Amino acid sequence: MKYLDCVEIIVEKEKYAKYGVHKGMQGVIWLEECIDGEWDVCFPQCGEKEDIAEIPIKEEDLKLIPVMHAIINEQIKAEFGD
């Protein structure tokens, strides 16, 4: 993985959920290096809406995807009522 790669979170963990990030959400790696096995990932929403979160995510909890779709984040966010 590298800076600006598109990723999807593949697990549901409380340490991510407390920031509003849930399994299936998609984001972008936001720093150029992995720190202690974690990547800083930004999880955006559509348009001018505030990002859901920018948090460190363990590399093994992510999978690379070809394109990120912020609408998916909004749909998952609505399911959890965040």
Coordinates of N, CA and C in Angstrom, one line a residue:
M1 N 0.8 -1.2 0.0 CA 0.0 0.0 0.0 C 0.9 1.2 0.0
K2 N 0.3 2.3 -0.5 CA 1.1 3.6 -0.6 C 0.1 4.8 -0.5
Y3 N 0.7 5.9 -0.4 CA 0.0 7.2 -0.3 C -1.0 7.3 -1.5
L4 N -2.2 7.7 -1.2 CA -3.3 7.9 -2.1 C -3.9 6.7 -2.7
D5 N -3.5 5.5 -2.2 CA -4.2 4.3 -2.6 C -5.6 4.3 -2.0
C6 N -6.5 3.7 -2.8 CA -7.9 3.6 -2.3 C -8.0 2.2 -1.6
V7 N -8.7 2.3 -0.4 CA -8.8 1.1 0.4 C -10.2 0.9 1.0
E8 N -10.5 -0.3 1.4 CA -11.8 -0.6 2.1 C -11.4 -1.3 3.4
I9 N -12.2 -0.9 4.5 CA -12.0 -1.6 5.7 C -12.7 -2.9 5.7
I10 N -12.1 -4.0 6.1 CA -12.7 -5.3 6.0 C -13.1 -5.9 7.3
V11 N -13.0 -5.2 8.4 CA -13.4 -5.7 9.7 C -14.3 -4.6 10.4
E12 N -15.0 -5.1 11.4 CA -15.8 -4.2 12.3 C -15.1 -4.2 13.6
K13 N -14.5 -3.1 14.1 CA -13.8 -3.1 15.4 C -14.3 -1.8 16.1
E14 N -14.5 -2.0 17.4 CA -14.9 -0.9 18.3 C -14.0 0.3 18.2
K15 N -12.6 0.0 18.1 CA -11.7 1.1 18.0 C -11.8 2.0 16.8
Y16 N -12.4 1.5 15.7 CA -12.7 2.3 14.5 C -14.1 2.8 14.6
A17 N -15.1 2.0 15.1 CA -16.5 2.4 15.2 C -16.7 3.7 16.1
K18 N -15.8 3.8 17.1 CA -16.0 5.0 18.0 C -15.7 6.3 17.2
Y19 N -15.1 6.2 16.0 CA -14.9 7.4 15.2 C -15.9 7.4 14.0
G20 N -16.8 6.5 14.0 CA -17.8 6.4 12.9 C -17.4 5.6 11.7
V21 N -16.3 4.8 11.8 CA -15.8 4.1 10.7 C -16.2 2.6 10.9
H22 N -16.8 2.0 9.9 CA -17.4 0.7 10.0 C -16.9 -0.2 8.8
K23 N -17.1 -1.5 8.9 CA -16.7 -2.4 7.9 C -17.4 -2.0 6.6
G24 N -16.6 -2.1 5.5 CA -17.2 -1.8 4.2 C -16.9 -0.3 3.7
M25 N -16.6 0.5 4.7 CA -16.3 1.9 4.3 C -15.0 2.0 3.5
Q26 N -15.0 3.0 2.6 CA -13.9 3.2 1.7 C -13.2 4.5 2.0
G27 N -11.8 4.5 1.8 CA -11.1 5.7 2.1 C -9.8 5.8 1.2
V28 N -9.0 6.7 1.6 CA -7.7 7.0 0.9 C -6.6 7.1 1.9
I29 N -5.5 6.4 1.6 CA -4.3 6.5 2.5 C -3.8 7.9 2.4
W30 N -3.6 8.5 3.6 CA -3.4 10.0 3.6 C -2.0 10.4 4.0
L31 N -1.2 9.4 4.4 CA 0.2 9.7 4.7 C 1.1 8.9 3.9
E32 N 2.4 9.3 3.7 CA 3.3 8.5 2.8 C 3.9 7.3 3.4
E33 N 3.7 7.1 4.7 CA 4.4 5.9 5.3 C 3.5 5.3 6.3
C34 N 3.7 4.0 6.4 CA 3.0 3.1 7.4 C 3.7 3.3 8.8
I35 N 3.0 3.5 9.8 CA 3.6 3.7 11.1 C 3.1 2.6 12.1
D36 N 4.0 1.8 12.6 CA 3.7 0.7 13.5 C 2.6 -0.2 12.9
G37 N 2.7 -0.5 11.6 CA 1.7 -1.4 11.0 C 0.4 -0.7 10.7
E38 N 0.3 0.6 10.8 CA -1.0 1.3 10.6 C -0.8 2.4 9.5
W39 N -1.8 2.5 8.7 CA -1.9 3.6 7.7 C -2.9 4.6 8.2
D40 N -2.6 5.9 8.0 CA -3.5 7.0 8.2 C -4.5 7.0 7.0
V41 N -5.8 6.8 7.3 CA -6.8 6.7 6.2 C -7.9 7.8 6.4
C42 N -8.2 8.5 5.4 CA -9.3 9.5 5.4 C -10.5 8.8 4.8
F43 N -11.6 8.9 5.5 CA -12.9 8.4 5.0 C -13.8 9.5 4.7
P44 N -14.0 9.9 3.5 CA -14.7 11.1 3.1 C -16.2 10.8 2.9
Q45 N -17.0 11.9 2.8 CA -18.4 11.8 2.4 C -18.5 12.5 1.0
C46 N -19.6 12.6 0.5 CA -19.8 13.2 -0.9 C -19.8 14.7 -0.7
G47 N -19.3 15.4 -1.8 CA -19.4 16.8 -1.9 C -18.6 17.5 -0.8
E48 N -19.3 18.6 -0.3 CA -18.6 19.4 0.7 C -18.8 19.0 2.1
K49 N -19.4 17.8 2.3 CA -19.7 17.3 3.7 C -18.3 17.0 4.4
E50 N -18.3 17.2 5.7 CA -17.1 16.9 6.5 C -16.8 15.4 6.4
D51 N -15.5 15.1 6.4 CA -15.0 13.7 6.4 C -15.6 13.0 7.6
I52 N -15.8 11.7 7.5 CA -16.3 10.9 8.6 C -15.2 10.8 9.6
A53 N -13.9 10.5 9.2 CA -12.8 10.5 10.1 C -11.5 10.4 9.3
E54 N -10.4 10.7 9.9 CA -9.1 10.4 9.4 C -8.3 9.8 10.6
I55 N -8.2 8.4 10.5 CA -7.6 7.7 11.6 C -6.6 6.6 11.2
P56 N -5.8 6.2 12.1 CA -4.9 5.1 11.7 C -5.6 3.7 11.7
I57 N -5.4 3.0 10.7 CA -6.0 1.6 10.5 C -4.9 0.6 10.3
K58 N -5.0 -0.5 11.0 CA -4.0 -1.6 10.8 C -4.1 -2.1 9.3
E59 N -2.9 -2.3 8.8 CA -2.8 -2.7 7.4 C -3.6 -4.0 7.1
E60 N -3.6 -4.9 8.0 CA -4.3 -6.2 7.8 C -5.8 -6.0 7.9
D61 N -6.3 -4.8 8.3 CA -7.7 -4.5 8.3 C -8.2 -3.8 7.1
L62 N -7.3 -3.7 6.1 CA -7.6 -3.0 4.9 C -7.4 -3.9 3.6
K63 N -8.2 -3.6 2.6 CA -7.9 -4.2 1.3 C -7.8 -3.1 0.2
L64 N -6.9 -3.2 -0.7 CA -6.8 -2.3 -1.8 C -8.1 -2.4 -2.7
I65 N -8.6 -1.3 -3.2 CA -9.7 -1.3 -4.2 C -9.3 -0.4 -5.3
P66 N -9.8 -0.6 -6.5 CA -9.4 0.2 -7.7 C -9.9 1.7 -7.6
V67 N -11.1 1.9 -7.1 CA -11.7 3.2 -7.0 C -12.5 3.3 -5.7
M68 N -12.5 4.5 -5.1 CA -13.2 4.7 -3.9 C -14.5 5.5 -4.2
H69 N -15.6 5.1 -3.5 CA -16.9 5.7 -3.7 C -17.4 6.2 -2.4
A70 N -17.4 7.5 -2.2 CA -17.8 8.1 -0.9 C -19.3 7.8 -0.6
I71 N -20.1 7.6 -1.6 CA -21.5 7.3 -1.3 C -21.7 6.1 -0.5
I72 N -20.8 5.1 -0.7 CA -20.9 3.9 0.2 C -20.7 4.2 1.6
N73 N -19.8 5.2 1.9 CA -19.6 5.6 3.3 C -20.8 6.2 3.9
E74 N -21.5 7.0 3.1 CA -22.8 7.7 3.6 C -23.8 6.6 3.8
Q75 N -23.9 5.6 3.0 CA -24.9 4.6 3.2 C -24.7 3.8 4.4
I76 N -23.4 3.4 4.7 CA -23.1 2.6 5.9 C -23.2 3.5 7.1
K77 N -22.9 4.7 7.0 CA -23.0 5.7 8.2 C -24.5 5.7 8.5
A78 N -25.4 5.8 7.6 CA -26.9 5.9 7.8 C -27.4 4.6 8.5
E79 N -26.8 3.4 8.1 CA -27.2 2.2 8.7 C -26.9 2.2 10.2
F80 N -25.8 2.8 10.6 CA -25.4 2.8 12.0 C -25.9 4.0 12.7
G81 N -26.6 4.9 12.0 CA -27.1 6.1 12.7 C -26.1 7.0 13.3
D82 N -24.9 7.0 12.7 CA -23.8 7.9 13.1 C -24.0 9.3 12.7

